[in-house]
PDB file of C-alpha atoms in Angstrom:
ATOM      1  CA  UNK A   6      13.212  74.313  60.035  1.00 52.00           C
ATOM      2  CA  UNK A   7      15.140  71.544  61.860  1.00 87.00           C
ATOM      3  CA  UNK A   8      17.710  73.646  62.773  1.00 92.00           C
ATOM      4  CA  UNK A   9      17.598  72.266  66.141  1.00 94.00           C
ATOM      5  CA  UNK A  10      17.695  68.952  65.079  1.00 95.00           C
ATOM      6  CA  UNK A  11      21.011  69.700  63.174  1.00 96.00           C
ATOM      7  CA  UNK A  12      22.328  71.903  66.373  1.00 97.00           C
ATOM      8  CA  UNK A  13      21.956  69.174  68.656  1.00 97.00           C
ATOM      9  CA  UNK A  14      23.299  66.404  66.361  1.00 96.00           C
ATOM     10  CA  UNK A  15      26.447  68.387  65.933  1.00 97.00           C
ATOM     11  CA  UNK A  16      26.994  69.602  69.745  1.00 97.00           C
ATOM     12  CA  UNK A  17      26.554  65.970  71.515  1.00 97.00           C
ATOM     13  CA  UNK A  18      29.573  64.992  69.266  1.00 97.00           C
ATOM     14  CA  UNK A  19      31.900  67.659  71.723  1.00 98.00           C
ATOM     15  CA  UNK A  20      33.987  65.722  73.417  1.00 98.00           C
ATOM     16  CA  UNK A  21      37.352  66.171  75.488  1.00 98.00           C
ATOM     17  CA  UNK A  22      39.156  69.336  75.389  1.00 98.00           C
ATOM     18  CA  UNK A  23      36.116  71.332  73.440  1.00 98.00           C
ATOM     19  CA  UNK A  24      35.924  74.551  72.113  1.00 98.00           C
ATOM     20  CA  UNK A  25      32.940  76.629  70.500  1.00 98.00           C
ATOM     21  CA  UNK A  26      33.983  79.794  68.329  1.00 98.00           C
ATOM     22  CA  UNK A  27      31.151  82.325  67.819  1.00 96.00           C
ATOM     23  CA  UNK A  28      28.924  81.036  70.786  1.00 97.00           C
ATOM     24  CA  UNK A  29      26.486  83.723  70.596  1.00 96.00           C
ATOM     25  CA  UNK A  30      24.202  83.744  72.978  1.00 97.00           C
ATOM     26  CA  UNK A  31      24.865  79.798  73.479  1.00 97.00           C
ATOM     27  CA  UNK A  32      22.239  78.186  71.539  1.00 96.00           C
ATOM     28  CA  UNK A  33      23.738  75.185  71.281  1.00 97.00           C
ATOM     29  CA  UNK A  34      24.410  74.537  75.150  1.00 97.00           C
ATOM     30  CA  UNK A  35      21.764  72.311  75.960  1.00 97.00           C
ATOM     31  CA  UNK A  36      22.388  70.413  73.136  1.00 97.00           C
ATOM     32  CA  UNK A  37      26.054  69.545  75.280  1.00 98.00           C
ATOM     33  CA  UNK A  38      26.996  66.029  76.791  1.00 97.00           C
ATOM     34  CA  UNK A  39      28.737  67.665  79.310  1.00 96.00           C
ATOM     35  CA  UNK A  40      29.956  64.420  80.653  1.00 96.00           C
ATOM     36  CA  UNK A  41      32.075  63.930  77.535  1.00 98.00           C
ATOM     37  CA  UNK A  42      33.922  66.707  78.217  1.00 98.00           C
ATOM     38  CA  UNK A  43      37.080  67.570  80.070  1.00 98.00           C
ATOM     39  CA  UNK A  44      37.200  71.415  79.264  1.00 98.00           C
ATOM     40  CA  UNK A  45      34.699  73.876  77.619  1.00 98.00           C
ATOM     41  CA  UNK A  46      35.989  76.938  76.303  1.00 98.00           C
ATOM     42  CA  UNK A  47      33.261  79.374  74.327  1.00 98.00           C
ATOM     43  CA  UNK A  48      34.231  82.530  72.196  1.00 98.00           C
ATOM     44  CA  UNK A  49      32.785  85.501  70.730  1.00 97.00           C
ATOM     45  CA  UNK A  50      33.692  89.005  70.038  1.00 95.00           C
ATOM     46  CA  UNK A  51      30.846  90.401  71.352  1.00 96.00           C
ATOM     47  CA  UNK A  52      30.699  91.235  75.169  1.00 97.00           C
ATOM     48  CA  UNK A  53      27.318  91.069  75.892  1.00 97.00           C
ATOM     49  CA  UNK A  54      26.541  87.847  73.731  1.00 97.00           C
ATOM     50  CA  UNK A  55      29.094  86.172  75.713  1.00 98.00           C
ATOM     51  CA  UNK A  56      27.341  87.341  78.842  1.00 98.00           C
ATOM     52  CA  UNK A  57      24.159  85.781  77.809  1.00 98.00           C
ATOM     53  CA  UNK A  58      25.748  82.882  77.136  1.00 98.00           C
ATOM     54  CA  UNK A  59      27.454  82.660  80.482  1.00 98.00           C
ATOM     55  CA  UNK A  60      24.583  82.922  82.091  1.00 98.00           C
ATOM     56  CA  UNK A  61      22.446  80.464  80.138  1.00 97.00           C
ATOM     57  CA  UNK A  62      25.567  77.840  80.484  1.00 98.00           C
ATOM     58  CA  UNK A  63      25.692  78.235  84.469  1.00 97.00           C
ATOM     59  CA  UNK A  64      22.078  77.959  84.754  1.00 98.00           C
ATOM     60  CA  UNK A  65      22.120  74.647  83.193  1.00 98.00           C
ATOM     61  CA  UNK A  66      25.155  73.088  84.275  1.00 98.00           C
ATOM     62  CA  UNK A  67      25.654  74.776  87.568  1.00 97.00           C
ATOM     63  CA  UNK A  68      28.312  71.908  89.056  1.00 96.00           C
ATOM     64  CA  UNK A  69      30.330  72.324  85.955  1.00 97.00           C
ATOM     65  CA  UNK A  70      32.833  74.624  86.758  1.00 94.00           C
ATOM     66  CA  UNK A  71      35.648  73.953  83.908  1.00 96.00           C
ATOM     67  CA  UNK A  72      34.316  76.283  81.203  1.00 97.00           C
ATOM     68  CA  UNK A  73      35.815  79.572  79.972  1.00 97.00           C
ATOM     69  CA  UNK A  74      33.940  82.329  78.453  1.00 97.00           C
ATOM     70  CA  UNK A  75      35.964  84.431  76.486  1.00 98.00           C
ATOM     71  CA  UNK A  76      35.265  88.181  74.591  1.00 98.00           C
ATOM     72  CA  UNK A  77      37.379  88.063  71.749  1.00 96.00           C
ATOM     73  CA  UNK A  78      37.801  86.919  68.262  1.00 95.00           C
ATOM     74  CA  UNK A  79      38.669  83.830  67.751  1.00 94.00           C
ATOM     75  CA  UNK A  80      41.765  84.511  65.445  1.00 94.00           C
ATOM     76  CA  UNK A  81      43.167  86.072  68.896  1.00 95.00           C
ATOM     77  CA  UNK A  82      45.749  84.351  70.708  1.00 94.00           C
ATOM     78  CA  UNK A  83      43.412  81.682  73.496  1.00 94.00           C
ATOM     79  CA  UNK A  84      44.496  81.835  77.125  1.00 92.00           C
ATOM     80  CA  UNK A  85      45.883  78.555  78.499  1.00 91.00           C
ATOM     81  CA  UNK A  86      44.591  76.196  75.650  1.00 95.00           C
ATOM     82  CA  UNK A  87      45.360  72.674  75.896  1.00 97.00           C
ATOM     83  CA  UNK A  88      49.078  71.278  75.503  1.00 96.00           C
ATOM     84  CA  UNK A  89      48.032  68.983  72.866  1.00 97.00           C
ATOM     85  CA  UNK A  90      45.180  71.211  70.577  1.00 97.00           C
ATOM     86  CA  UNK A  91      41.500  70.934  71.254  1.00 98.00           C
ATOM     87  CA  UNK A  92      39.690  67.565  70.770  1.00 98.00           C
ATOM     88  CA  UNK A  93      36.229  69.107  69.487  1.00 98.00           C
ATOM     89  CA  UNK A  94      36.027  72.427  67.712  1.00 98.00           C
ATOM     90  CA  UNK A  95      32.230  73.719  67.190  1.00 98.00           C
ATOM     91  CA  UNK A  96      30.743  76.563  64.795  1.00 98.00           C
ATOM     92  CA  UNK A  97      27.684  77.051  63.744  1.00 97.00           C
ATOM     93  CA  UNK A  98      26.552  80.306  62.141  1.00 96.00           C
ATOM     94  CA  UNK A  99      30.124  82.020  61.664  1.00 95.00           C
ATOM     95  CA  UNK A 100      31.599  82.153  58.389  1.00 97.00           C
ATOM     96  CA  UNK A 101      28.706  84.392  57.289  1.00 96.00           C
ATOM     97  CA  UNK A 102      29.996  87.385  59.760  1.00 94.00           C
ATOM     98  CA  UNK A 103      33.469  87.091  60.158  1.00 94.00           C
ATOM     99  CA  UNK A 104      35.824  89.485  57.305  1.00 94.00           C
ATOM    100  CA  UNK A 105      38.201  86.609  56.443  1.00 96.00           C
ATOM    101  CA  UNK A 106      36.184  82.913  56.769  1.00 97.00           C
ATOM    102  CA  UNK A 107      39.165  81.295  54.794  1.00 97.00           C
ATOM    103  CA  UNK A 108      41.517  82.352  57.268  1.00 97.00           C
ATOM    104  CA  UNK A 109      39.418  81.882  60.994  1.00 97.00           C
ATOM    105  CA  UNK A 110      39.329  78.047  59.723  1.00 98.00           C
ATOM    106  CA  UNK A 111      43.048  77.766  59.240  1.00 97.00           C
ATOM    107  CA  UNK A 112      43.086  79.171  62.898  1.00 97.00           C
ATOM    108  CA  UNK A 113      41.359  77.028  64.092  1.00 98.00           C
ATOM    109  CA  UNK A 114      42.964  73.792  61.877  1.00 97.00           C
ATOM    110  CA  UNK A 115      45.793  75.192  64.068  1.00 97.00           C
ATOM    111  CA  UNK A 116      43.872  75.235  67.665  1.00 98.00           C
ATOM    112  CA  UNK A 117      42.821  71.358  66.837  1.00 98.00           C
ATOM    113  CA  UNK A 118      44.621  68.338  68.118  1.00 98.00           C
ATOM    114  CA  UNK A 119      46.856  67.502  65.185  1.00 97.00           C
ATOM    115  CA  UNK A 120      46.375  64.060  65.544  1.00 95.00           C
ATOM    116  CA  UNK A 121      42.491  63.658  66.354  1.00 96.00           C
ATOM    117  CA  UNK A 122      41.330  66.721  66.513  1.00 98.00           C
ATOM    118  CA  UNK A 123      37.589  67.564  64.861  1.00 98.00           C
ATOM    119  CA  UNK A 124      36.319  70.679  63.473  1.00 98.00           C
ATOM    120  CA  UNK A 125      32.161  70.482  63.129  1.00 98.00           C
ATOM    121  CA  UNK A 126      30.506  73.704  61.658  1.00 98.00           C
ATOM    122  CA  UNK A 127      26.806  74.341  60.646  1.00 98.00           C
ATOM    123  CA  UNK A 128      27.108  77.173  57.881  1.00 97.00           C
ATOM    124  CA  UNK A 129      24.751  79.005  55.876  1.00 97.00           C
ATOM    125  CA  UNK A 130      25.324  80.229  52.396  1.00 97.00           C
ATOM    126  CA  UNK A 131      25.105  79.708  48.666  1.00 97.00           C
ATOM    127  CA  UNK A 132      22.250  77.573  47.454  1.00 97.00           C
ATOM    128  CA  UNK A 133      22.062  74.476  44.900  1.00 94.00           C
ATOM    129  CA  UNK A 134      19.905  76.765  42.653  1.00 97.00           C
ATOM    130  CA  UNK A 135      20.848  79.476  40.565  1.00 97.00           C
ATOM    131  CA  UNK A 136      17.474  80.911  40.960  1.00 97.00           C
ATOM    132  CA  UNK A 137      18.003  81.096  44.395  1.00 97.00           C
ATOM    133  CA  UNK A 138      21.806  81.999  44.819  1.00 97.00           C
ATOM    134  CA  UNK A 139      20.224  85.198  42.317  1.00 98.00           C
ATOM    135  CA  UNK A 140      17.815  86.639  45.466  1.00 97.00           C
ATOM    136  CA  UNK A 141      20.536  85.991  47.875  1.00 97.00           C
ATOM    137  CA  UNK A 142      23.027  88.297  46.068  1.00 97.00           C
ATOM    138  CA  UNK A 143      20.218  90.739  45.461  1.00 98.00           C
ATOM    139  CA  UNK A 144      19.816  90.593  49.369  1.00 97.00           C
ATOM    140  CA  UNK A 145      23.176  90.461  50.508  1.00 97.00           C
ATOM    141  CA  UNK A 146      24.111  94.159  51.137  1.00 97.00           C
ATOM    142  CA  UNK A 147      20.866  95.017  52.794  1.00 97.00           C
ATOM    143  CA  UNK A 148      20.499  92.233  54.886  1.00 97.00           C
ATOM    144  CA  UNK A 149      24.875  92.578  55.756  1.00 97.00           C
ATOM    145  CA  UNK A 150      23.860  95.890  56.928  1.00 97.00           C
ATOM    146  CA  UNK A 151      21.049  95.026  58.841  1.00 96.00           C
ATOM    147  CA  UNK A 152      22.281  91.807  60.382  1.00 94.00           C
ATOM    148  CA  UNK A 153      26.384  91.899  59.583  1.00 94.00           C
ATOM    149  CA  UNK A 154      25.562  88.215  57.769  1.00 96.00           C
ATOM    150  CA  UNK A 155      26.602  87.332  53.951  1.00 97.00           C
ATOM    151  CA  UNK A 156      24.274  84.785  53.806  1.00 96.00           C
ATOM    152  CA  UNK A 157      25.268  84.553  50.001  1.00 97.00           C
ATOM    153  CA  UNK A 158      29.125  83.290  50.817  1.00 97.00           C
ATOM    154  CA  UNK A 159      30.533  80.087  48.714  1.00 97.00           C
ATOM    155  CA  UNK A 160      30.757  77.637  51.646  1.00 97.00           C
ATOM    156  CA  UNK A 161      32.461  75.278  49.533  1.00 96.00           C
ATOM    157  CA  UNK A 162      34.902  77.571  48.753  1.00 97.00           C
ATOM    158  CA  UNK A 163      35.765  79.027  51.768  1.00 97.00           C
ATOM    159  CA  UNK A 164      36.511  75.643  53.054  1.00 97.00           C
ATOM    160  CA  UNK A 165      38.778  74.691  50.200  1.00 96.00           C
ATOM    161  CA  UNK A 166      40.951  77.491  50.565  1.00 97.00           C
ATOM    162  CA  UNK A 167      41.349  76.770  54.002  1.00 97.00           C
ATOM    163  CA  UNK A 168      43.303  73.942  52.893  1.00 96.00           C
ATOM    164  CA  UNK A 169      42.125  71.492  55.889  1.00 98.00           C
ATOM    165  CA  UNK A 170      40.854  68.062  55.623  1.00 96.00           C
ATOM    166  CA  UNK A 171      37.401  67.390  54.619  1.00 97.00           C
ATOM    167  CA  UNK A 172      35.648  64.676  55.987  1.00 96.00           C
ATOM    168  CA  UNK A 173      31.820  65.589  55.458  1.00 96.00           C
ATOM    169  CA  UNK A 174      29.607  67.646  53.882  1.00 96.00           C
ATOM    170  CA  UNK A 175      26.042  67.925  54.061  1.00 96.00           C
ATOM    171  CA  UNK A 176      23.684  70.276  52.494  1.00 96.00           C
ATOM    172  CA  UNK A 177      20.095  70.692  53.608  1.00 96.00           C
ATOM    173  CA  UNK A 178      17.203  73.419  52.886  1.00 95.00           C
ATOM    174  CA  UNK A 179      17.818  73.674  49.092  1.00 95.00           C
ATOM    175  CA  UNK A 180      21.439  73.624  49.819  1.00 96.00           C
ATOM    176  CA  UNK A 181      21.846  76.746  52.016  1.00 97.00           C
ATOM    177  CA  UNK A 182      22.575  74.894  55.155  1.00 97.00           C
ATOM    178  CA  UNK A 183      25.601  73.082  55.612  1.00 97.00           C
ATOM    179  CA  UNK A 184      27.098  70.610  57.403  1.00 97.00           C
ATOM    180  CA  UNK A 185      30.443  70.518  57.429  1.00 98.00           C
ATOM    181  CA  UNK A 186      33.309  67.899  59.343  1.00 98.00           C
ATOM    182  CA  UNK A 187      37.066  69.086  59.046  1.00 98.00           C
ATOM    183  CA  UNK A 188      40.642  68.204  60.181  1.00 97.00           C
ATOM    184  CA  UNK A 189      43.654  69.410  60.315  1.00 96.00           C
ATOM    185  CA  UNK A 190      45.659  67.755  57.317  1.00 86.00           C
ATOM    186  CA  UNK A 191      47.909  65.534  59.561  1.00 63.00           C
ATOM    187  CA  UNK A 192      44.926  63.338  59.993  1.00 51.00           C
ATOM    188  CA  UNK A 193      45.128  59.680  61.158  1.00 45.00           C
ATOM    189  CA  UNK A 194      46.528  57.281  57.972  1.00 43.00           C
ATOM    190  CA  UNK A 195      44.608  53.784  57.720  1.00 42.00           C
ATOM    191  CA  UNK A 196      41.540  54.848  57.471  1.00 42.00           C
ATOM    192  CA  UNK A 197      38.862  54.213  54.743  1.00 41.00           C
ATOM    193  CA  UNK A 198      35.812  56.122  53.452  1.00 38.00           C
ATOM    194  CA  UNK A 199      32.714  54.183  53.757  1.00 38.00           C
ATOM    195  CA  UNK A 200      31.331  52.695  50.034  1.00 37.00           C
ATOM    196  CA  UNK A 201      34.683  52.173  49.237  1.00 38.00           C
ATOM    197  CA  UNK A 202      34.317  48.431  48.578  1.00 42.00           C
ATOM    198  CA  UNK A 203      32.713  47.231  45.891  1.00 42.00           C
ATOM    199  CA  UNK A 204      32.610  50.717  43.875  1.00 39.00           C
ATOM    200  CA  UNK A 205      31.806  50.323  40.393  1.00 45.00           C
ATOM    201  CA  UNK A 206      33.442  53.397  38.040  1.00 44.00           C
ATOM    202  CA  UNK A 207      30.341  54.374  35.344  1.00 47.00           C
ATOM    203  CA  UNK A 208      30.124  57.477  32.899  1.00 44.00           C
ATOM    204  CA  UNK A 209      26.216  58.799  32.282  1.00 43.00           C
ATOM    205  CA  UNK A 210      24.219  60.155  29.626  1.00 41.00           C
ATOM    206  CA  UNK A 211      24.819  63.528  30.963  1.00 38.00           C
ATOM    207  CA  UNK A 212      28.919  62.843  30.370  1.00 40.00           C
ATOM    208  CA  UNK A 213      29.764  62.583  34.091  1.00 40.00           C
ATOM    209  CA  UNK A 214      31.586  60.352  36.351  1.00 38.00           C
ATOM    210  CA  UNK A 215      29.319  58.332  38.546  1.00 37.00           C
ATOM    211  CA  UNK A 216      30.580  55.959  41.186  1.00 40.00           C
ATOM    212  CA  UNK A 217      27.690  52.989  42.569  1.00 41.00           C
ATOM    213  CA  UNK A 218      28.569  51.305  45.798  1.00 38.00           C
ATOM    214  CA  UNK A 219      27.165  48.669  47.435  1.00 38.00           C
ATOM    215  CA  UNK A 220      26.322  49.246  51.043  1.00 35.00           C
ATOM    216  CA  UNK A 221      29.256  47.633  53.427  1.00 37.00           C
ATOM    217  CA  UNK A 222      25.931  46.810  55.749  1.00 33.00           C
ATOM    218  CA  UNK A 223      24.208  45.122  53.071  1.00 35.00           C
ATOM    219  CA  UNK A 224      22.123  48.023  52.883  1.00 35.00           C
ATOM    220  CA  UNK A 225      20.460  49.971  49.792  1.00 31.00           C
ATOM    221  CA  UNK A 226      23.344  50.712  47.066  1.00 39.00           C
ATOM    222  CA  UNK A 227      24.697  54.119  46.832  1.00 42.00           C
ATOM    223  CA  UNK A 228      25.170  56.155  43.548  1.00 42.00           C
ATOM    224  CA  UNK A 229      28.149  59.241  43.327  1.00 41.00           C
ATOM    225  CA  UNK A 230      28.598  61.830  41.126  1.00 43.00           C
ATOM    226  CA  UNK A 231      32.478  62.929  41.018  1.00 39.00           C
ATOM    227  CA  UNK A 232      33.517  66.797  40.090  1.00 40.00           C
ATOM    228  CA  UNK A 233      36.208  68.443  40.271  1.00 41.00           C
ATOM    229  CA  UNK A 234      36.811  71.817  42.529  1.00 42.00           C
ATOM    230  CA  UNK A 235      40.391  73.050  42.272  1.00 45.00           C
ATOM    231  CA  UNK A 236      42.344  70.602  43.428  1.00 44.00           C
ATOM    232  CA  UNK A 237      39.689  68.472  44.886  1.00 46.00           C
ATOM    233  CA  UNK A 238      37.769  65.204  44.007  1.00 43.00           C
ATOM    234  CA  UNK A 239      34.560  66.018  44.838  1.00 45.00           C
ATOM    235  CA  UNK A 240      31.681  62.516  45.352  1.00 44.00           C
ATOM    236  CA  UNK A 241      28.110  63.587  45.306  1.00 46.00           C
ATOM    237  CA  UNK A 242      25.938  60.751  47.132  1.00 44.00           C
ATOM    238  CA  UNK A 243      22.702  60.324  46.609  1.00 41.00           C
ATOM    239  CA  UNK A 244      21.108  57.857  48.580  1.00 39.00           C
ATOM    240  CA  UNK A 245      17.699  56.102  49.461  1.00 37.00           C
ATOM    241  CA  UNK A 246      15.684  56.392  52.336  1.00 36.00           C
ATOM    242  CA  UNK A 247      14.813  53.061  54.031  1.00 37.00           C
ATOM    243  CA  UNK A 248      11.510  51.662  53.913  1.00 35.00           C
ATOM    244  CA  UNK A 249       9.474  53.190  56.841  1.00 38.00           C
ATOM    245  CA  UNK A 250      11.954  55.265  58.642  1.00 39.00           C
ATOM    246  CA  UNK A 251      12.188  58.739  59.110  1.00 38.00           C
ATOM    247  CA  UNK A 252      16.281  59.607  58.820  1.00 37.00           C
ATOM    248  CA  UNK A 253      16.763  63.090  58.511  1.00 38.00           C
ATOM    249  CA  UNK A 254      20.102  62.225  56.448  1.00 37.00           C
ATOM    250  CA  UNK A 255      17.668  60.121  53.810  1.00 35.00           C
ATOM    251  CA  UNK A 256      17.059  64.460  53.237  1.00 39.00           C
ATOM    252  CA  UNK A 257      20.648  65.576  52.352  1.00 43.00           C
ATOM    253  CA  UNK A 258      23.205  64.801  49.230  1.00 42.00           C
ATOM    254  CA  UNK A 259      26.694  63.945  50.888  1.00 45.00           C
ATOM    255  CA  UNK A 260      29.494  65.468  49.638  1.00 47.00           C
ATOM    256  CA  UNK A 261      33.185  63.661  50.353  1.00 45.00           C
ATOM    257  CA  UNK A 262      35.820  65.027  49.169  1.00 43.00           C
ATOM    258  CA  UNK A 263      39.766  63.647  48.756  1.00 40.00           C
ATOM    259  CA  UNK A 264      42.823  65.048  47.508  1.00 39.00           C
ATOM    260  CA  UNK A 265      43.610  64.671  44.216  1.00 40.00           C
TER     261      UNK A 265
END
């Protein structure tokens, strides 16, 4: 359920030098803006996904002739990448199969463009609910055999031990899906999270820290919750739907997070 939606959002943001890592069988590739990109390089350690994916890519874009298609795991050394790291880095799906998640996203913090370079994933994995997170783990080994997925992994953590820079996090379907917007850790300086004027610092009834902006836009104030996660600062947002329009991100709690 609005998968697509989310697939689509995140693959018209490649641009530049681009690279997708587990590309199955390319299920994102129509979602491309093909003239925003320079180079298109797709990955996935299995042979005959990549095939299908070839195919599907030339069939759609059949004048576009500067995309690789690579069998391998991404954690493997990339033919010719780009002098400079790649601009756009896409994933969606992946941390649930691959042995070492933590790890694959330092890779590819390394295969980025130091300076600009974005990392966008759409990941599956522990819920907001106990209740829930309880028939995932019950799951999990069947359905790993079955499918090779852990659809019971800690997103959240698996992205702090990667140590890169968070810039998003959504979390959608009871928490399970996840949207997720990383850099490597030498990001650009000078820049500001939105919300951060006018913040107001309150503790609730429930003991926690809440932060309520007002809307830079002069839009409908925001409320935060902060946590803590290691060494992390962790803002919950909750936010308000406008009157009358249908934004899927009026759905979703956004998570930004900041070093400590």
């Amino acid at each position: 359920m609005f998968l697509g939606r989310l697939r689509k959002s995140l693959a018209k943001r490649a641009h530049g030098d681009v690279l997708e890592v587990s590309v199955g069988t390319g299920r994102n590739t129509k979602y491309y803006d093909i003239r925003k990109c320079k180079r298109i390089t797709m990955v996935d350690q299995s042979g005959e996904m990549v095939k299908i994916a070839t195919e599907k890519f030339r069939e759609l874009y059949p004048q576009y002739k500067q995309c690789s298609f690579l069998a391998q795991p991404a954690e493997d050394p990339m033919p010719s990448p780009p002098p400079s790291g790649y601009d756009t880095i896409i994933q969606t799906m992946g941390l649930c199969s691959t042995p070492k998640p933590s790890a694959l996203l330092q890779r590819l913090g390394t295969l980025a463009n130091q300076k600009h370079g974005q990392i966008l994933l759409l990941e599956h994995g522990r819920s907001h609910y106990s209740w829930l997170n309880a028939i995932l783990d019950d799951l999990a080994a069947h359905h790993a055999d079955r499918y090779g997925c852990w659809w019971n992994r800690d997103i959240g953590k698996i992205v702090e031990e990667s140590g890169l820079e968070v810039q998003k996090i959504k979390r959608y379907h009871l928490g399970t899906t996840w949207w997720i917007e990383l850099r490597p850790k030498g990001k650009v300086k000078g820049e500001r999270s939105h919300g951060e004027k006018g913040t107001k610092r309150e503790v609730g009834h429930d003991g926690a820290t809440y932060l309520s902006t007002s809307s830079q836009s002069g839009g409908i104030p925001n409320k935060h919750r902060v946590i803590g996660i290691g060494n992390l600062k962790v803002s919950l947002e909750f936010t308000k739907a406008k009157s009358g329009k249908n934004d899927e991100d009026s759905n979703g709690i956004v998570l930004a997070f900041s070093s400590q």
